[in-house]
Amino acid sequence: NKRNLIKNLWFDSHGHYGNRYSSFRVGTDQFSYKNIHDSNAIQYLHTIAKYCDDKTNIGLGSCYAGADFYFPATDSTPATRMNGDSLMIGLGDIFNKSAIYASESWVMAKPGIFTNKFGFAGYPLQKRFKDSVYAPVWQRIGKWRQYSKKDGELKSIPTIALDRSGNI
């Protein structure tokens, strides 16, 4: 019995820099390095993974999802590691045949994301993003990471893009 398998899966959500760790959401469920190995939290991700194989590409569309830098220390808190690499590796344990993609910086869909190869290289215009706490994010604009459990390799890659059909 042949199943229809997913070719591309894009988890489109917001990353919250103020949390001081990488994450993405599906509905009301938030996934991060803190719960990506919690069998209760990830049960529905395992259900989706049954429909994925080595031809499936998975994109985390939340800002900072692939970040492994340190959120800078403030007057009231120490520097904190973002752990996006741990999130990606944990997701690779679930989608163990698929390639996982995540940004180290902002993911901001610009007009023409299906034709602009830099459509996911974020560049926020609001003044609050000029604050020095965002320096690590500015230094990584357009930098993405790819992880594949099959290869066991987490590597830096240029900005990903979607083709006209929505393929990564």
JSON list of C-alpha atoms in Angstrom, two decimals:
[
{"chain": "A", "resi": 1, "resn": "ASN", "atom": "CA", "xyz": [0.00, 0.00, 0.00]},
{"chain": "A", "resi": 2, "resn": "LYS", "atom": "CA", "xyz": [1.73, 3.13, -1.25]},
{"chain": "A", "resi": 3, "resn": "ARG", "atom": "CA", "xyz": [1.36, 6.31, 0.83]},
{"chain": "A", "resi": 4, "resn": "ASN", "atom": "CA", "xyz": [1.50, 9.86, -0.41]},
{"chain": "A", "resi": 5, "resn": "LEU", "atom": "CA", "xyz": [4.53, 11.43, 1.22]},
{"chain": "A", "resi": 6, "resn": "ILE", "atom": "CA", "xyz": [5.15, 15.07, 2.07]},
{"chain": "A", "resi": 7, "resn": "LYS", "atom": "CA", "xyz": [7.75, 16.75, -0.11]},
{"chain": "A", "resi": 8, "resn": "ASN", "atom": "CA", "xyz": [8.01, 20.10, 1.70]},
{"chain": "A", "resi": 9, "resn": "LEU", "atom": "CA", "xyz": [6.81, 21.07, 5.15]},
{"chain": "A", "resi": 10, "resn": "TRP", "atom": "CA", "xyz": [7.03, 24.67, 6.33]},
{"chain": "A", "resi": 11, "resn": "PHE", "atom": "CA", "xyz": [6.35, 25.42, 9.99]},
{"chain": "A", "resi": 12, "resn": "ASP", "atom": "CA", "xyz": [5.46, 29.10, 9.79]},
{"chain": "A", "resi": 13, "resn": "SER", "atom": "CA", "xyz": [5.49, 30.78, 13.18]},
{"chain": "A", "resi": 14, "resn": "HIS", "atom": "CA", "xyz": [7.16, 33.51, 15.21]},
{"chain": "A", "resi": 15, "resn": "GLY", "atom": "CA", "xyz": [10.37, 33.16, 17.14]},
{"chain": "A", "resi": 16, "resn": "HIS", "atom": "CA", "xyz": [10.40, 35.17, 20.34]},
{"chain": "A", "resi": 17, "resn": "TYR", "atom": "CA", "xyz": [13.86, 36.60, 20.99]},
{"chain": "A", "resi": 18, "resn": "GLY", "atom": "CA", "xyz": [12.88, 37.73, 24.47]},
{"chain": "A", "resi": 19, "resn": "ASN", "atom": "CA", "xyz": [12.47, 34.06, 25.48]},
{"chain": "A", "resi": 20, "resn": "ARG", "atom": "CA", "xyz": [16.25, 33.76, 25.09]},
{"chain": "A", "resi": 21, "resn": "TYR", "atom": "CA", "xyz": [16.00, 30.42, 23.26]},
{"chain": "A", "resi": 22, "resn": "SER", "atom": "CA", "xyz": [15.10, 29.14, 19.80]},
{"chain": "A", "resi": 23, "resn": "SER", "atom": "CA", "xyz": [11.59, 27.83, 19.22]},
{"chain": "A", "resi": 24, "resn": "PHE", "atom": "CA", "xyz": [8.73, 27.39, 16.78]},
{"chain": "A", "resi": 25, "resn": "ARG", "atom": "CA", "xyz": [5.01, 26.89, 17.24]},
{"chain": "A", "resi": 26, "resn": "VAL", "atom": "CA", "xyz": [2.34, 24.71, 15.71]},
{"chain": "A", "resi": 27, "resn": "GLY", "atom": "CA", "xyz": [-1.00, 26.04, 16.88]},
{"chain": "A", "resi": 28, "resn": "THR", "atom": "CA", "xyz": [-0.66, 26.55, 20.62]},
{"chain": "A", "resi": 29, "resn": "ASP", "atom": "CA", "xyz": [2.19, 24.03, 21.00]},
{"chain": "A", "resi": 30, "resn": "GLN", "atom": "CA", "xyz": [5.67, 25.50, 21.29]},
{"chain": "A", "resi": 31, "resn": "PHE", "atom": "CA", "xyz": [8.74, 23.40, 20.56]},
{"chain": "A", "resi": 32, "resn": "SER", "atom": "CA", "xyz": [12.27, 24.16, 21.73]},
{"chain": "A", "resi": 33, "resn": "TYR", "atom": "CA", "xyz": [15.32, 22.32, 23.02]},
{"chain": "A", "resi": 34, "resn": "LYS", "atom": "CA", "xyz": [13.45, 22.12, 26.33]},
{"chain": "A", "resi": 35, "resn": "ASN", "atom": "CA", "xyz": [10.71, 19.77, 25.08]},
{"chain": "A", "resi": 36, "resn": "ILE", "atom": "CA", "xyz": [11.78, 18.42, 21.67]},
{"chain": "A", "resi": 37, "resn": "HIS", "atom": "CA", "xyz": [12.48, 15.04, 23.32]},
{"chain": "A", "resi": 38, "resn": "ASP", "atom": "CA", "xyz": [9.35, 14.99, 25.51]},
{"chain": "A", "resi": 39, "resn": "SER", "atom": "CA", "xyz": [7.19, 12.18, 24.11]},
{"chain": "A", "resi": 40, "resn": "ASN", "atom": "CA", "xyz": [3.95, 13.88, 25.23]},
{"chain": "A", "resi": 41, "resn": "ALA", "atom": "CA", "xyz": [4.86, 17.21, 23.63]},
{"chain": "A", "resi": 42, "resn": "ILE", "atom": "CA", "xyz": [5.97, 15.76, 20.29]},
{"chain": "A", "resi": 43, "resn": "GLN", "atom": "CA", "xyz": [3.41, 13.00, 19.70]},
{"chain": "A", "resi": 44, "resn": "TYR", "atom": "CA", "xyz": [1.74, 14.88, 16.80]},
{"chain": "A", "resi": 45, "resn": "LEU", "atom": "CA", "xyz": [5.09, 15.63, 15.19]},
{"chain": "A", "resi": 46, "resn": "HIS", "atom": "CA", "xyz": [5.72, 11.87, 15.16]},
{"chain": "A", "resi": 47, "resn": "THR", "atom": "CA", "xyz": [2.37, 11.40, 13.41]},
{"chain": "A", "resi": 48, "resn": "ILE", "atom": "CA", "xyz": [3.39, 13.88, 10.69]},
{"chain": "A", "resi": 49, "resn": "ALA", "atom": "CA", "xyz": [6.84, 12.26, 10.41]},
{"chain": "A", "resi": 50, "resn": "LYS", "atom": "CA", "xyz": [5.22, 9.00, 9.25]},
{"chain": "A", "resi": 51, "resn": "TYR", "atom": "CA", "xyz": [4.45, 10.83, 6.00]},
{"chain": "A", "resi": 52, "resn": "CYS", "atom": "CA", "xyz": [8.00, 12.09, 5.45]},
{"chain": "A", "resi": 53, "resn": "ASP", "atom": "CA", "xyz": [11.05, 10.46, 3.92]},
{"chain": "A", "resi": 54, "resn": "ASP", "atom": "CA", "xyz": [14.53, 11.35, 2.66]},
{"chain": "A", "resi": 55, "resn": "LYS", "atom": "CA", "xyz": [13.01, 13.55, -0.04]},
{"chain": "A", "resi": 56, "resn": "THR", "atom": "CA", "xyz": [11.12, 15.69, 2.50]},
{"chain": "A", "resi": 57, "resn": "ASN", "atom": "CA", "xyz": [12.48, 19.15, 3.29]},
{"chain": "A", "resi": 58, "resn": "ILE", "atom": "CA", "xyz": [11.35, 20.75, 6.55]},
{"chain": "A", "resi": 59, "resn": "GLY", "atom": "CA", "xyz": [11.63, 24.50, 7.05]},
{"chain": "A", "resi": 60, "resn": "LEU", "atom": "CA", "xyz": [11.33, 26.22, 10.41]},
{"chain": "A", "resi": 61, "resn": "GLY", "atom": "CA", "xyz": [9.89, 29.59, 9.49]},
{"chain": "A", "resi": 62, "resn": "SER", "atom": "CA", "xyz": [10.40, 31.18, 12.88]},
{"chain": "A", "resi": 63, "resn": "CYS", "atom": "CA", "xyz": [13.10, 33.76, 13.53]},
{"chain": "A", "resi": 64, "resn": "TYR", "atom": "CA", "xyz": [16.20, 32.46, 15.36]},
{"chain": "A", "resi": 65, "resn": "ALA", "atom": "CA", "xyz": [15.09, 28.79, 15.14]},
{"chain": "A", "resi": 66, "resn": "GLY", "atom": "CA", "xyz": [18.60, 27.75, 14.09]},
{"chain": "A", "resi": 67, "resn": "ALA", "atom": "CA", "xyz": [20.50, 30.16, 16.34]},
{"chain": "A", "resi": 68, "resn": "ASP", "atom": "CA", "xyz": [23.22, 28.74, 18.56]},
{"chain": "A", "resi": 69, "resn": "PHE", "atom": "CA", "xyz": [24.75, 32.06, 19.64]},
{"chain": "A", "resi": 70, "resn": "TYR", "atom": "CA", "xyz": [24.39, 33.57, 23.10]},
{"chain": "A", "resi": 71, "resn": "PHE", "atom": "CA", "xyz": [21.61, 36.03, 23.81]},
{"chain": "A", "resi": 72, "resn": "PRO", "atom": "CA", "xyz": [23.63, 38.92, 25.26]},
{"chain": "A", "resi": 73, "resn": "ALA", "atom": "CA", "xyz": [23.76, 39.53, 28.99]},
{"chain": "A", "resi": 74, "resn": "THR", "atom": "CA", "xyz": [21.73, 42.44, 30.33]},
{"chain": "A", "resi": 75, "resn": "ASP", "atom": "CA", "xyz": [21.90, 44.30, 33.62]},
{"chain": "A", "resi": 76, "resn": "SER", "atom": "CA", "xyz": [19.53, 41.78, 35.14]},
{"chain": "A", "resi": 77, "resn": "THR", "atom": "CA", "xyz": [20.28, 38.49, 33.31]},
{"chain": "A", "resi": 78, "resn": "PRO", "atom": "CA", "xyz": [23.37, 36.55, 32.23]},
{"chain": "A", "resi": 79, "resn": "ALA", "atom": "CA", "xyz": [24.06, 35.63, 28.60]},
{"chain": "A", "resi": 80, "resn": "THR", "atom": "CA", "xyz": [21.97, 32.64, 27.54]},
{"chain": "A", "resi": 81, "resn": "ARG", "atom": "CA", "xyz": [22.59, 30.16, 24.72]},
{"chain": "A", "resi": 82, "resn": "MET", "atom": "CA", "xyz": [19.80, 30.06, 22.13]},
{"chain": "A", "resi": 83, "resn": "ASN", "atom": "CA", "xyz": [20.13, 26.26, 21.50]},
{"chain": "A", "resi": 84, "resn": "GLY", "atom": "CA", "xyz": [18.76, 26.29, 17.96]},
{"chain": "A", "resi": 85, "resn": "ASP", "atom": "CA", "xyz": [21.21, 23.53, 17.07]},
{"chain": "A", "resi": 86, "resn": "SER", "atom": "CA", "xyz": [19.70, 21.36, 19.82]},
{"chain": "A", "resi": 87, "resn": "LEU", "atom": "CA", "xyz": [16.21, 22.12, 18.50]},
{"chain": "A", "resi": 88, "resn": "MET", "atom": "CA", "xyz": [17.19, 21.15, 14.96]},
{"chain": "A", "resi": 89, "resn": "ILE", "atom": "CA", "xyz": [18.91, 17.94, 16.07]},
{"chain": "A", "resi": 90, "resn": "GLY", "atom": "CA", "xyz": [15.90, 17.03, 18.21]},
{"chain": "A", "resi": 91, "resn": "LEU", "atom": "CA", "xyz": [13.59, 17.64, 15.24]},
{"chain": "A", "resi": 92, "resn": "GLY", "atom": "CA", "xyz": [15.93, 15.47, 13.16]},
{"chain": "A", "resi": 93, "resn": "ASP", "atom": "CA", "xyz": [15.40, 12.67, 15.68]},
{"chain": "A", "resi": 94, "resn": "ILE", "atom": "CA", "xyz": [11.67, 12.88, 14.89]},
{"chain": "A", "resi": 95, "resn": "PHE", "atom": "CA", "xyz": [11.94, 13.46, 11.13]},
{"chain": "A", "resi": 96, "resn": "ASN", "atom": "CA", "xyz": [14.94, 11.15, 10.93]},
{"chain": "A", "resi": 97, "resn": "LYS", "atom": "CA", "xyz": [15.07, 10.81, 7.15]},
{"chain": "A", "resi": 98, "resn": "SER", "atom": "CA", "xyz": [14.40, 14.47, 6.27]},
{"chain": "A", "resi": 99, "resn": "ALA", "atom": "CA", "xyz": [16.48, 17.61, 5.91]},
{"chain": "A", "resi": 100, "resn": "ILE", "atom": "CA", "xyz": [15.72, 20.36, 8.47]},
{"chain": "A", "resi": 101, "resn": "TYR", "atom": "CA", "xyz": [16.31, 24.06, 7.68]},
{"chain": "A", "resi": 102, "resn": "ALA", "atom": "CA", "xyz": [16.30, 26.97, 10.15]},
{"chain": "A", "resi": 103, "resn": "SER", "atom": "CA", "xyz": [17.53, 30.55, 10.23]},
{"chain": "A", "resi": 104, "resn": "GLU", "atom": "CA", "xyz": [20.06, 31.94, 12.69]},
{"chain": "A", "resi": 105, "resn": "SER", "atom": "CA", "xyz": [18.49, 35.37, 12.28]},
{"chain": "A", "resi": 106, "resn": "TRP", "atom": "CA", "xyz": [15.21, 36.89, 11.21]},
{"chain": "A", "resi": 107, "resn": "VAL", "atom": "CA", "xyz": [12.85, 35.16, 8.80]},
{"chain": "A", "resi": 108, "resn": "MET", "atom": "CA", "xyz": [10.77, 37.85, 7.19]},
{"chain": "A", "resi": 109, "resn": "ALA", "atom": "CA", "xyz": [8.71, 37.03, 4.16]},
{"chain": "A", "resi": 110, "resn": "LYS", "atom": "CA", "xyz": [9.08, 39.84, 1.66]},
{"chain": "A", "resi": 111, "resn": "PRO", "atom": "CA", "xyz": [6.81, 40.26, -1.36]},
{"chain": "A", "resi": 112, "resn": "GLY", "atom": "CA", "xyz": [7.67, 37.73, -4.01]},
{"chain": "A", "resi": 113, "resn": "ILE", "atom": "CA", "xyz": [8.92, 34.92, -1.75]},
{"chain": "A", "resi": 114, "resn": "PHE", "atom": "CA", "xyz": [8.29, 32.45, -4.56]},
{"chain": "A", "resi": 115, "resn": "THR", "atom": "CA", "xyz": [10.54, 34.36, -6.96]},
{"chain": "A", "resi": 116, "resn": "ASN", "atom": "CA", "xyz": [12.99, 36.25, -4.71]},
{"chain": "A", "resi": 117, "resn": "LYS", "atom": "CA", "xyz": [15.91, 34.09, -3.64]},
{"chain": "A", "resi": 118, "resn": "PHE", "atom": "CA", "xyz": [16.50, 36.41, -0.67]},
{"chain": "A", "resi": 119, "resn": "GLY", "atom": "CA", "xyz": [12.84, 36.51, 0.37]},
{"chain": "A", "resi": 120, "resn": "PHE", "atom": "CA", "xyz": [13.64, 34.88, 3.73]},
{"chain": "A", "resi": 121, "resn": "ALA", "atom": "CA", "xyz": [16.72, 36.97, 4.59]},
{"chain": "A", "resi": 122, "resn": "GLY", "atom": "CA", "xyz": [15.06, 39.18, 7.19]},
{"chain": "A", "resi": 123, "resn": "TYR", "atom": "CA", "xyz": [15.65, 42.87, 7.69]},
{"chain": "A", "resi": 124, "resn": "PRO", "atom": "CA", "xyz": [13.30, 44.51, 10.19]},
{"chain": "A", "resi": 125, "resn": "LEU", "atom": "CA", "xyz": [12.79, 48.25, 9.90]},
{"chain": "A", "resi": 126, "resn": "GLN", "atom": "CA", "xyz": [11.41, 49.04, 13.36]},
{"chain": "A", "resi": 127, "resn": "LYS", "atom": "CA", "xyz": [13.68, 51.15, 15.57]},
{"chain": "A", "resi": 128, "resn": "ARG", "atom": "CA", "xyz": [13.61, 48.71, 18.49]},
{"chain": "A", "resi": 129, "resn": "PHE", "atom": "CA", "xyz": [15.68, 46.23, 16.47]},
{"chain": "A", "resi": 130, "resn": "LYS", "atom": "CA", "xyz": [18.61, 48.71, 16.49]},
{"chain": "A", "resi": 131, "resn": "ASP", "atom": "CA", "xyz": [19.15, 47.95, 20.20]},
{"chain": "A", "resi": 132, "resn": "SER", "atom": "CA", "xyz": [22.58, 46.38, 20.87]},
{"chain": "A", "resi": 133, "resn": "VAL", "atom": "CA", "xyz": [20.93, 43.25, 22.31]},
{"chain": "A", "resi": 134, "resn": "TYR", "atom": "CA", "xyz": [20.10, 42.36, 18.67]},
{"chain": "A", "resi": 135, "resn": "ALA", "atom": "CA", "xyz": [23.75, 42.55, 17.50]},
{"chain": "A", "resi": 136, "resn": "PRO", "atom": "CA", "xyz": [24.12, 38.73, 17.19]},
{"chain": "A", "resi": 137, "resn": "VAL", "atom": "CA", "xyz": [21.00, 38.62, 15.02]},
{"chain": "A", "resi": 138, "resn": "TRP", "atom": "CA", "xyz": [22.19, 41.42, 12.70]},
{"chain": "A", "resi": 139, "resn": "GLN", "atom": "CA", "xyz": [25.52, 39.61, 12.30]},
{"chain": "A", "resi": 140, "resn": "ARG", "atom": "CA", "xyz": [23.70, 36.53, 11.00]},
{"chain": "A", "resi": 141, "resn": "ILE", "atom": "CA", "xyz": [21.19, 38.00, 8.53]},
{"chain": "A", "resi": 142, "resn": "GLY", "atom": "CA", "xyz": [20.65, 35.56, 5.67]},
{"chain": "A", "resi": 143, "resn": "LYS", "atom": "CA", "xyz": [22.47, 32.72, 7.43]},
{"chain": "A", "resi": 144, "resn": "TRP", "atom": "CA", "xyz": [20.62, 29.45, 7.61]},
{"chain": "A", "resi": 145, "resn": "ARG", "atom": "CA", "xyz": [21.50, 26.02, 8.91]},
{"chain": "A", "resi": 146, "resn": "GLN", "atom": "CA", "xyz": [20.69, 22.57, 7.61]},
{"chain": "A", "resi": 147, "resn": "TYR", "atom": "CA", "xyz": [20.59, 19.38, 9.62]},
{"chain": "A", "resi": 148, "resn": "SER", "atom": "CA", "xyz": [20.13, 15.83, 8.46]},
{"chain": "A", "resi": 149, "resn": "LYS", "atom": "CA", "xyz": [20.19, 12.95, 10.94]},
{"chain": "A", "resi": 150, "resn": "LYS", "atom": "CA", "xyz": [21.05, 10.66, 8.05]},
{"chain": "A", "resi": 151, "resn": "ASP", "atom": "CA", "xyz": [24.34, 12.56, 7.56]},
{"chain": "A", "resi": 152, "resn": "GLY", "atom": "CA", "xyz": [24.64, 13.53, 11.22]},
{"chain": "A", "resi": 153, "resn": "GLU", "atom": "CA", "xyz": [25.81, 16.94, 10.04]},
{"chain": "A", "resi": 154, "resn": "LEU", "atom": "CA", "xyz": [24.69, 20.42, 11.06]},
{"chain": "A", "resi": 155, "resn": "LYS", "atom": "CA", "xyz": [26.02, 22.88, 8.51]},
{"chain": "A", "resi": 156, "resn": "SER", "atom": "CA", "xyz": [25.77, 26.56, 7.66]},
{"chain": "A", "resi": 157, "resn": "ILE", "atom": "CA", "xyz": [24.12, 27.35, 4.35]},
{"chain": "A", "resi": 158, "resn": "PRO", "atom": "CA", "xyz": [23.06, 30.50, 2.47]},
{"chain": "A", "resi": 159, "resn": "THR", "atom": "CA", "xyz": [19.50, 31.83, 2.66]},
{"chain": "A", "resi": 160, "resn": "ILE", "atom": "CA", "xyz": [16.98, 29.25, 1.52]},
{"chain": "A", "resi": 161, "resn": "ALA", "atom": "CA", "xyz": [14.27, 30.07, -0.97]},
{"chain": "A", "resi": 162, "resn": "LEU", "atom": "CA", "xyz": [10.99, 28.67, -2.24]},
{"chain": "A", "resi": 163, "resn": "ASP", "atom": "CA", "xyz": [10.35, 27.98, -5.90]},
{"chain": "A", "resi": 164, "resn": "ARG", "atom": "CA", "xyz": [7.05, 28.82, -7.62]},
{"chain": "A", "resi": 165, "resn": "SER", "atom": "CA", "xyz": [5.55, 25.57, -6.34]},
{"chain": "A", "resi": 166, "resn": "GLY", "atom": "CA", "xyz": [6.54, 26.23, -2.73]},
{"chain": "A", "resi": 167, "resn": "ASN", "atom": "CA", "xyz": [9.43, 23.76, -2.69]},
{"chain": "A", "resi": 168, "resn": "ILE", "atom": "CA", "xyz": [12.41, 24.58, -0.49]}
]
